[in-house]
mmCIF file with all atom_site columns, C-alpha atoms in Angstrom:
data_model
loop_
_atom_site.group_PDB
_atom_site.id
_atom_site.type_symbol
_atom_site.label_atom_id
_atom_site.label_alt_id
_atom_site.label_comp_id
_atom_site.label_asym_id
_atom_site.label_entity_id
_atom_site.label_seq_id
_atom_site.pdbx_PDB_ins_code
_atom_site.Cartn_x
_atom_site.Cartn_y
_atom_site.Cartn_z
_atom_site.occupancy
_atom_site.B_iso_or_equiv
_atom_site.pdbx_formal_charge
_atom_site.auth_seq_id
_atom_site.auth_comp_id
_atom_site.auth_asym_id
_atom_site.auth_atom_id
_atom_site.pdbx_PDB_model_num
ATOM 1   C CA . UNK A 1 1   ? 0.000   0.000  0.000   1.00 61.00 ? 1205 UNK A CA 1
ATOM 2   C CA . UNK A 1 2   ? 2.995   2.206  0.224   1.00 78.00 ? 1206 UNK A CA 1
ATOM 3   C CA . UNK A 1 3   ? 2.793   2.821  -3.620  1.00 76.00 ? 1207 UNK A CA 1
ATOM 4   C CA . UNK A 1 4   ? -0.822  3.560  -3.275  1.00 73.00 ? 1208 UNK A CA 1
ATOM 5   C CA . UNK A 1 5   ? -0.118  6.055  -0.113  1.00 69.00 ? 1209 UNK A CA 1
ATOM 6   C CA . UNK A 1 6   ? 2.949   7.713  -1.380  1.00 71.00 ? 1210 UNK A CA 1
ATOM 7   C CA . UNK A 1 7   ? 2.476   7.996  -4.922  1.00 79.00 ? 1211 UNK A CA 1
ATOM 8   C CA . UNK A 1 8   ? -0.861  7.187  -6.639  1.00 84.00 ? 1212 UNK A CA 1
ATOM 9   C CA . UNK A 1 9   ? -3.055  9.277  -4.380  1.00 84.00 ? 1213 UNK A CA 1
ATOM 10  C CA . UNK A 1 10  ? -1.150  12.358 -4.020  1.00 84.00 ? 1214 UNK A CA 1
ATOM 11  C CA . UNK A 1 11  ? -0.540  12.143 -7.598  1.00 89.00 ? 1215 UNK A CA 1
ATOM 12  C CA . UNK A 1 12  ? -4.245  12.080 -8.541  1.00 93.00 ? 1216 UNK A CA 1
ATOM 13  C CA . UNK A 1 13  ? -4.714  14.518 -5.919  1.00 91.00 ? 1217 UNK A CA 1
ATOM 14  C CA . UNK A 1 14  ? -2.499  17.021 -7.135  1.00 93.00 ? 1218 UNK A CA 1
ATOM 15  C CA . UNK A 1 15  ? -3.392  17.357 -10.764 1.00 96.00 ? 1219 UNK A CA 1
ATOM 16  C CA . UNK A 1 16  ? -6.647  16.978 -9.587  1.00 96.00 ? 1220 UNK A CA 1
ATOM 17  C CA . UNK A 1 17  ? -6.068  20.556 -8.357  1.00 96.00 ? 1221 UNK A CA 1
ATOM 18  C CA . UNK A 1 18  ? -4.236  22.147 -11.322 1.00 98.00 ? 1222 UNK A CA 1
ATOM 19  C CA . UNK A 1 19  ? -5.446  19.708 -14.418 1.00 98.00 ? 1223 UNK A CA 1
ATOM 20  C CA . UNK A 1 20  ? -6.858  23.576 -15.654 1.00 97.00 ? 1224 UNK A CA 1
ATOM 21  C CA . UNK A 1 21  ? -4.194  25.330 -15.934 1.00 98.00 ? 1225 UNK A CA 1
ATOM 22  C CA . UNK A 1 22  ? -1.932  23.883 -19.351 1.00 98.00 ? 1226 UNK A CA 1
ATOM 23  C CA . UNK A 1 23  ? -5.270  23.526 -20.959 1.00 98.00 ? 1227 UNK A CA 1
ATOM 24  C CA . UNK A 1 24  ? -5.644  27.579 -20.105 1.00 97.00 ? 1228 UNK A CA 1
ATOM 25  C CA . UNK A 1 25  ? -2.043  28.277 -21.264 1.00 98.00 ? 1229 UNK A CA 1
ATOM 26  C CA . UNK A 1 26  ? -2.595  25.918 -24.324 1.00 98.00 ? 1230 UNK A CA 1
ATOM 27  C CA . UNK A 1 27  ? -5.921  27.755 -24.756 1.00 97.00 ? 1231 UNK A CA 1
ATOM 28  C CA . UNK A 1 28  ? -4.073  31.225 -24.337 1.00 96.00 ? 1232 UNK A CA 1
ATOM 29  C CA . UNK A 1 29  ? -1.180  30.152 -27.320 1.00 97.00 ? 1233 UNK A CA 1
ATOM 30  C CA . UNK A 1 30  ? -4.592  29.119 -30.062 1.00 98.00 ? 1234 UNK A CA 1
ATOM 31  C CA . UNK A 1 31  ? -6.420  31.971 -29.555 1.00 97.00 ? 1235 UNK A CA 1
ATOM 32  C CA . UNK A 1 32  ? -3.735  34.636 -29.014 1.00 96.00 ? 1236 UNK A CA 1
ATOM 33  C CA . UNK A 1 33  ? -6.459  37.271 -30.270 1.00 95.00 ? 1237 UNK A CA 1
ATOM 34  C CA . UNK A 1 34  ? -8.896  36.839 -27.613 1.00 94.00 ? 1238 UNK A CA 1
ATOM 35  C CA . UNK A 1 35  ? -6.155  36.010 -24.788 1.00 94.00 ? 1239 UNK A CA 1
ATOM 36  C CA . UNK A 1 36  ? -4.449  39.290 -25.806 1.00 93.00 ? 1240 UNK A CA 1
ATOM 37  C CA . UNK A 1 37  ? -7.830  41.344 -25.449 1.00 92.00 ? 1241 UNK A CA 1
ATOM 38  C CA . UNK A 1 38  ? -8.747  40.293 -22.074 1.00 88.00 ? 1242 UNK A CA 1
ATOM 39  C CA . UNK A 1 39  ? -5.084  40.731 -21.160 1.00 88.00 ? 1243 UNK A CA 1
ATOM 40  C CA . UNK A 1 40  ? -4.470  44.440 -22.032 1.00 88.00 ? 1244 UNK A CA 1
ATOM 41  C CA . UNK A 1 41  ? -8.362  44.880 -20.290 1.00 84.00 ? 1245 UNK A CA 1
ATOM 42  C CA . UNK A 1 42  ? -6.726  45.689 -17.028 1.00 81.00 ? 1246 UNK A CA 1
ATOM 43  C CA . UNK A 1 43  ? -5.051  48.609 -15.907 1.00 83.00 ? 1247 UNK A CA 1
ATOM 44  C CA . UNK A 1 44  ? -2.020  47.122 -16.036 1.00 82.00 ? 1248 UNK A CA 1
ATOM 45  C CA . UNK A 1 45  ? 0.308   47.390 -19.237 1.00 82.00 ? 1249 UNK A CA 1
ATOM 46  C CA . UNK A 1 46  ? 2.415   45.653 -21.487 1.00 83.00 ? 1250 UNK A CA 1
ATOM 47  C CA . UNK A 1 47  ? -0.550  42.820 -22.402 1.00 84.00 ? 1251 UNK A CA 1
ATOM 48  C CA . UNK A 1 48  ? 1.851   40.482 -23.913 1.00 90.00 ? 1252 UNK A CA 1
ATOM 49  C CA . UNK A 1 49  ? 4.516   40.541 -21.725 1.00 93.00 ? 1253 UNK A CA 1
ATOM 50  C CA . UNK A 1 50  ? 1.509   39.737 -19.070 1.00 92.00 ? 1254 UNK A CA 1
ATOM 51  C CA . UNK A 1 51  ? 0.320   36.864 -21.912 1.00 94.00 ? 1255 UNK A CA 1
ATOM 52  C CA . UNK A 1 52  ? 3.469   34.939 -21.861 1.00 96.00 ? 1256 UNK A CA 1
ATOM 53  C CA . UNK A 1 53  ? 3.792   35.508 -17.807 1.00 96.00 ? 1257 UNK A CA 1
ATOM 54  C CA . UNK A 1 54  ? 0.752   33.608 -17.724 1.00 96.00 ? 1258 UNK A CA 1
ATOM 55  C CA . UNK A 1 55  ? 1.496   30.889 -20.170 1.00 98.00 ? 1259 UNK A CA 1
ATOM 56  C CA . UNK A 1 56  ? 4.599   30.293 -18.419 1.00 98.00 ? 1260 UNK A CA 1
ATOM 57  C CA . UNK A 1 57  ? 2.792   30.010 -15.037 1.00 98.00 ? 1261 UNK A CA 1
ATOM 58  C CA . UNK A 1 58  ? 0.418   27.881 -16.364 1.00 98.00 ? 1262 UNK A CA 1
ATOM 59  C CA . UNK A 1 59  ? 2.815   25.355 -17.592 1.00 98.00 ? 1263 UNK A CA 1
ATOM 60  C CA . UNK A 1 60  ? 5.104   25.584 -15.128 1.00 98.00 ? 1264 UNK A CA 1
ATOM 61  C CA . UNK A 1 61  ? 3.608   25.443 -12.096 1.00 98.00 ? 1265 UNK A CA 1
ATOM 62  C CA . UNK A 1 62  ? 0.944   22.478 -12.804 1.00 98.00 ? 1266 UNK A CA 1
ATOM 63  C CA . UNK A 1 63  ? 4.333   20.682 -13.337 1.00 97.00 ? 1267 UNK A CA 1
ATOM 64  C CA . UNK A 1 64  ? 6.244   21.476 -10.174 1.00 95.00 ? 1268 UNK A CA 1
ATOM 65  C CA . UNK A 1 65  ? 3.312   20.812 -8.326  1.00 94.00 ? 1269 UNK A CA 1
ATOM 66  C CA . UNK A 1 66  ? 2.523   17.352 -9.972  1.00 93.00 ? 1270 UNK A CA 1
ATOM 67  C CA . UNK A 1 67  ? 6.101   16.133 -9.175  1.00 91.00 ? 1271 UNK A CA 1
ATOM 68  C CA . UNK A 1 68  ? 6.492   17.587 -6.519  1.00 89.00 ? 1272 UNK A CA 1
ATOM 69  C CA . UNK A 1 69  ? 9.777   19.497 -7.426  1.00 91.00 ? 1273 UNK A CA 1
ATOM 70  C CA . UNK A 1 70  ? 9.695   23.150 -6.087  1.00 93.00 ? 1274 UNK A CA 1
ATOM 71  C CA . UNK A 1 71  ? 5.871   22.507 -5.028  1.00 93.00 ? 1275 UNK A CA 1
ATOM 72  C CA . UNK A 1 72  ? 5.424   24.812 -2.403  1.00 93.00 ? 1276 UNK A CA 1
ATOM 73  C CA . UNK A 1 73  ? 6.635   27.699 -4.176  1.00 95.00 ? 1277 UNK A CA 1
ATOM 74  C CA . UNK A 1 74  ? 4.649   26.856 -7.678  1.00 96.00 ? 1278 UNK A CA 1
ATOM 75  C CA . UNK A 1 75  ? 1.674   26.770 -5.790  1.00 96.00 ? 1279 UNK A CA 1
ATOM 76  C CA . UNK A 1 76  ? 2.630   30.269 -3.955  1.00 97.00 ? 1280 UNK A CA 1
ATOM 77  C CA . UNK A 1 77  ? 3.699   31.117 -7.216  1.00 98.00 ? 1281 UNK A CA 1
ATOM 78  C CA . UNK A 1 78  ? -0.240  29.585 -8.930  1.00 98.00 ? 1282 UNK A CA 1
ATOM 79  C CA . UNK A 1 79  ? -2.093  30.962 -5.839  1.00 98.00 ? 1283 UNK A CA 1
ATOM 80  C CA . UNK A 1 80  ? -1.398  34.580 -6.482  1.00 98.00 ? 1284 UNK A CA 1
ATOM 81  C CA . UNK A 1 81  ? -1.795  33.979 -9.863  1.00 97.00 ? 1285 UNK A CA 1
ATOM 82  C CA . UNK A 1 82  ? -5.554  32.692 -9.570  1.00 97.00 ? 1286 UNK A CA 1
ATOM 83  C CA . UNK A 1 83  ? -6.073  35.700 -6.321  1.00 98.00 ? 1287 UNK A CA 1
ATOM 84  C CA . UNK A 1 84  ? -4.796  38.546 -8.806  1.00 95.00 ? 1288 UNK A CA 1
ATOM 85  C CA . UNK A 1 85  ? -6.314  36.869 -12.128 1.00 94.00 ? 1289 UNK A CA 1
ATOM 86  C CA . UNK A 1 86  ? -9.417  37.294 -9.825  1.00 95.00 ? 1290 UNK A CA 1
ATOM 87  C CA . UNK A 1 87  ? -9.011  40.760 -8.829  1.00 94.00 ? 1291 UNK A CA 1
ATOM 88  C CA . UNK A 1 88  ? -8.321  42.240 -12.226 1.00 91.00 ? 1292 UNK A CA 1
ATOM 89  C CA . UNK A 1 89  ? -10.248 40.743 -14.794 1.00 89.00 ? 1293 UNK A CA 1
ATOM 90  C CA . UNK A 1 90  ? -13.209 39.118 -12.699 1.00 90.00 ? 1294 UNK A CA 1
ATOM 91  C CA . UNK A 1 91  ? -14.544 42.069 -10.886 1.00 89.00 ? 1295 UNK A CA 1
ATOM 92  C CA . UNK A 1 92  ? -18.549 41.535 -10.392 1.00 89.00 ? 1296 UNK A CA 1
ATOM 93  C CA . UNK A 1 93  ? -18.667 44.089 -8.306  1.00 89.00 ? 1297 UNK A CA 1
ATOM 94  C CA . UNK A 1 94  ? -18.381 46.655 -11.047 1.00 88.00 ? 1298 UNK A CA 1
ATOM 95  C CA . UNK A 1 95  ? -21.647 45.313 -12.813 1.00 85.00 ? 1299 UNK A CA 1
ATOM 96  C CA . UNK A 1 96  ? -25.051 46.135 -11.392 1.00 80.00 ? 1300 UNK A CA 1
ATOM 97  C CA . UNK A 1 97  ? -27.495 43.143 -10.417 1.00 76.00 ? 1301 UNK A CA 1
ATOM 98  C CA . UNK A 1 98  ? -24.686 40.961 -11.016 1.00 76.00 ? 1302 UNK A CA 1
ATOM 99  C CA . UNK A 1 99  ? -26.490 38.403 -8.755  1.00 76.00 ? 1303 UNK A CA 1
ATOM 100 C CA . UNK A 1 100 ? -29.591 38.187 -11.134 1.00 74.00 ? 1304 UNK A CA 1
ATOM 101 C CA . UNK A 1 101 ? -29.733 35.741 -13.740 1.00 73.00 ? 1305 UNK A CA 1
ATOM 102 C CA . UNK A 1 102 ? -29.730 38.394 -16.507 1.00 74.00 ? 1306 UNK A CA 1
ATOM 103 C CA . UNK A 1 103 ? -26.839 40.332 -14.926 1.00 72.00 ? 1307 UNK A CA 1
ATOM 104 C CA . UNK A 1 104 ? -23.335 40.495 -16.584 1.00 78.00 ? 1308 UNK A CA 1
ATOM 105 C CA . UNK A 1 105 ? -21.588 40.027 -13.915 1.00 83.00 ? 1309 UNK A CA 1
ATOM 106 C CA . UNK A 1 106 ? -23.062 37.088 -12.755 1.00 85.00 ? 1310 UNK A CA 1
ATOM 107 C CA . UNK A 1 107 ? -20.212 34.788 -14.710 1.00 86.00 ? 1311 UNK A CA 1
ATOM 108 C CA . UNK A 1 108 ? -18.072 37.134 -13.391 1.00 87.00 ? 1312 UNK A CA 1
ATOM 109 C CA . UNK A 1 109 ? -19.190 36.433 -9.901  1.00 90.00 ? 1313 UNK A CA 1
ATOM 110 C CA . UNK A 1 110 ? -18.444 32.619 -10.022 1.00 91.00 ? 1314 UNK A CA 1
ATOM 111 C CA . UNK A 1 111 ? -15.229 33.041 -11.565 1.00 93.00 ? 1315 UNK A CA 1
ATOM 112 C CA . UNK A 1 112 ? -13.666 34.946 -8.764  1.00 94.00 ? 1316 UNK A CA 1
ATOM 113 C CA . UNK A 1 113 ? -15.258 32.724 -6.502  1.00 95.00 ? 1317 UNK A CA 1
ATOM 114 C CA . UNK A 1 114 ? -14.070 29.462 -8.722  1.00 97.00 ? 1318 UNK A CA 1
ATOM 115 C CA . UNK A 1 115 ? -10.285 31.380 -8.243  1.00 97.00 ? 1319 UNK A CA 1
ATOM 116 C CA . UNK A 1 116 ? -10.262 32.051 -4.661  1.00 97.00 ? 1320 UNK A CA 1
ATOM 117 C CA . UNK A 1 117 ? -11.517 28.518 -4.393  1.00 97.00 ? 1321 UNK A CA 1
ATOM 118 C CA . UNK A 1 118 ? -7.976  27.235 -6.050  1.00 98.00 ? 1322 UNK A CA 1
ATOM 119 C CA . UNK A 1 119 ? -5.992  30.105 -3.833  1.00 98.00 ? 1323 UNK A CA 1
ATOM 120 C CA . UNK A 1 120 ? -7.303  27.924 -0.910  1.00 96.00 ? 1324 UNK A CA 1
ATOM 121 C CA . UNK A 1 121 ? -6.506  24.337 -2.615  1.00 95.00 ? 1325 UNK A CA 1
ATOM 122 C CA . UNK A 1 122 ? -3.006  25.625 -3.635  1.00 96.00 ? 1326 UNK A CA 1
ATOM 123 C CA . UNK A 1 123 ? -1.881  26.932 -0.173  1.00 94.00 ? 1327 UNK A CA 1
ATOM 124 C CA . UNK A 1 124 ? -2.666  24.224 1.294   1.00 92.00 ? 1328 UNK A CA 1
ATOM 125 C CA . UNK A 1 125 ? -0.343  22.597 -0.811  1.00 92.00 ? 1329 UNK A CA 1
ATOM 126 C CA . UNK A 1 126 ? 1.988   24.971 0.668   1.00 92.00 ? 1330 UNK A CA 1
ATOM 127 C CA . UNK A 1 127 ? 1.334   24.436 4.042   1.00 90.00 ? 1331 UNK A CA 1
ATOM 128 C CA . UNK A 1 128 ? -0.553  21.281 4.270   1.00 81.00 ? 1332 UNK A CA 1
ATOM 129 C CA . UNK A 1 129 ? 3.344   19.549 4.970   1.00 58.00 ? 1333 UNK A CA 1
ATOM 130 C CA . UNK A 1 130 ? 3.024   15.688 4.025   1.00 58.00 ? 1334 UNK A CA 1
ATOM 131 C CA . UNK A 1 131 ? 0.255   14.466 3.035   1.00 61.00 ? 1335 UNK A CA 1
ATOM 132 C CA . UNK A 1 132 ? -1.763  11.920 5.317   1.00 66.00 ? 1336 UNK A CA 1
ATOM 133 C CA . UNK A 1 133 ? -1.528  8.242  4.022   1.00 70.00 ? 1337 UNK A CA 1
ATOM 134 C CA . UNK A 1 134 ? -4.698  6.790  3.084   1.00 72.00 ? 1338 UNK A CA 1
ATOM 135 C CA . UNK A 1 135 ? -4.918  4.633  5.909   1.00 74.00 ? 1339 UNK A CA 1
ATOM 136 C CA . UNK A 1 136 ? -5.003  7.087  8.093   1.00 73.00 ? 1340 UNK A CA 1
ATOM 137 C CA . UNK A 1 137 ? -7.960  8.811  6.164   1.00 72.00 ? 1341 UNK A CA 1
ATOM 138 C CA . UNK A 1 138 ? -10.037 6.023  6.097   1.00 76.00 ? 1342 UNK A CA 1
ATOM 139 C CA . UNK A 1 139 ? -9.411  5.507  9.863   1.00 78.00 ? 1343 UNK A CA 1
ATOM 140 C CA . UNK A 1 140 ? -10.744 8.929  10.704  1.00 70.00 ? 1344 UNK A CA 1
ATOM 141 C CA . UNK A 1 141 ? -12.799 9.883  7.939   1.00 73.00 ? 1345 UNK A CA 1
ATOM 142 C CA . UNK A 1 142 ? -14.204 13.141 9.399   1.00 74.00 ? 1346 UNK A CA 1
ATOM 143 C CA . UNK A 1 143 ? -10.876 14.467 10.757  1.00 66.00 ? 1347 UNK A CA 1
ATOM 144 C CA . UNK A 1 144 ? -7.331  15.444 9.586   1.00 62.00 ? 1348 UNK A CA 1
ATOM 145 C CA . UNK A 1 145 ? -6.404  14.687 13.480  1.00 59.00 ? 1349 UNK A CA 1
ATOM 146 C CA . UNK A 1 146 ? -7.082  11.817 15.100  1.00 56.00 ? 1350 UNK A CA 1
ATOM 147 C CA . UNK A 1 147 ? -7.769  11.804 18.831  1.00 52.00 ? 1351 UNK A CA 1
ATOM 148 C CA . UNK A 1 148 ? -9.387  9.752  21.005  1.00 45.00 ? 1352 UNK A CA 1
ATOM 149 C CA . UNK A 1 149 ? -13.396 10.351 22.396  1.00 45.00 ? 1353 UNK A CA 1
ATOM 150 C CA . UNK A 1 150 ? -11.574 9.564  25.838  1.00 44.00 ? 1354 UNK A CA 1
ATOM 151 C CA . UNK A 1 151 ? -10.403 12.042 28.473  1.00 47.00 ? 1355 UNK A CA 1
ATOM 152 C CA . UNK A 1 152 ? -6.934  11.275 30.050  1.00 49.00 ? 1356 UNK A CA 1
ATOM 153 C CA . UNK A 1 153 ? -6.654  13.166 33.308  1.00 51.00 ? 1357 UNK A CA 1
ATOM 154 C CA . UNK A 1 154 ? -2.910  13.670 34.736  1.00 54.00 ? 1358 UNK A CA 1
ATOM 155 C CA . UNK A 1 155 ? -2.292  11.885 38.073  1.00 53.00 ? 1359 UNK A CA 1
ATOM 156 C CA . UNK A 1 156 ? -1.452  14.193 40.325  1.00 53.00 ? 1360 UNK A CA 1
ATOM 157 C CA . UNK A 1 157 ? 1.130   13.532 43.494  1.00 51.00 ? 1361 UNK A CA 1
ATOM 158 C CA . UNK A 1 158 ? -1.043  14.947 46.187  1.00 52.00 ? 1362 UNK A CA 1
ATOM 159 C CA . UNK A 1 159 ? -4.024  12.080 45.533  1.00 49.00 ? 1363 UNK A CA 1
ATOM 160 C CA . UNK A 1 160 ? -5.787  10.681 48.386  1.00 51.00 ? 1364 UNK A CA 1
ATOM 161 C CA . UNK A 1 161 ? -3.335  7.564  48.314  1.00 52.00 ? 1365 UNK A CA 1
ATOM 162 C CA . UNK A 1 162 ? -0.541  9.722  48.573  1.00 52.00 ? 1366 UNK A CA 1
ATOM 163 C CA . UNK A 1 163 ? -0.464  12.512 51.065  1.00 51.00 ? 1367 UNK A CA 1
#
């Protein structure tokens, strides 16, 4: 089971989390156009320079973190990529009735929730540590520590016993 444990699960686990990401670059190289217009949408400039940034991150980082070479920092690295990828070019808070079905920044709304949902995925990758074994999971299912339901209580040297 140490195969299963140490490799397969945190494998499966781990692209899992970042399986998006070279289809996104890959996605970004195809349709340069469209990538390029969304990327020079923000305030910030030099669009392609921020274009290839993000191709490189998106290659890059999926890989580190799938091997597990350099992991911590790709997913630092991925996790302020998805916060300010958020911030800049999903802002729903700039469209009115963005909560209504017809609003326009309803996609927008899910988006920079969908984001901040990998942020949290990818830092714990960065401070999760190693990763439980499966055994362990499946012998506490509903907690990442186990305890015990009983109460130890310290013996103390002044008991009745023992004056």
């Amino acid at each position: 089971m140490d195969f299963f444990d140490l490799i397969a699960v945190p494998l499966i686990v781990r692209a899992s989390l970042v399986i998006m990401f070279p289809f996104s670059a890959f996605d970004k190289i195809v349709h340069w156009k469209a990538a390029m217009q969304q990327a020079t949408s923000s305030f910030l400039p030099g669009g392609a320079i921020l274009l290839v940034t993000a191709i490189v991150v998106e290659f890059a980082t999926p890989l580190c973190i799938v091997t597990g070479w350099h992991d911590r920092l790709a997913a630092f690295v991925l996790a302020g990529f998805c916060a300010v990828t958020a911030l800049l070019y999903h802002p729903f808070w700039k469209f009115p009735h963005f909560w209504s079905k017809a609003g326009e920044g309803r996609s927008h709304f899910w988006d920079f929730l969908k984001n901040f949902g990998l942020v949290g995925g990818l830092l714990l990758i960065v401070i999760g540590g190693i990763p439980a074994h499966v055994t362990s999971v499946l012998e506490h299912p509903l907690s990442s520590a186990s305890y015990s339901a009983e109460t130890s209580i310290p013996a103390s040297s002044h008991s009745i016993a023992n004056p």
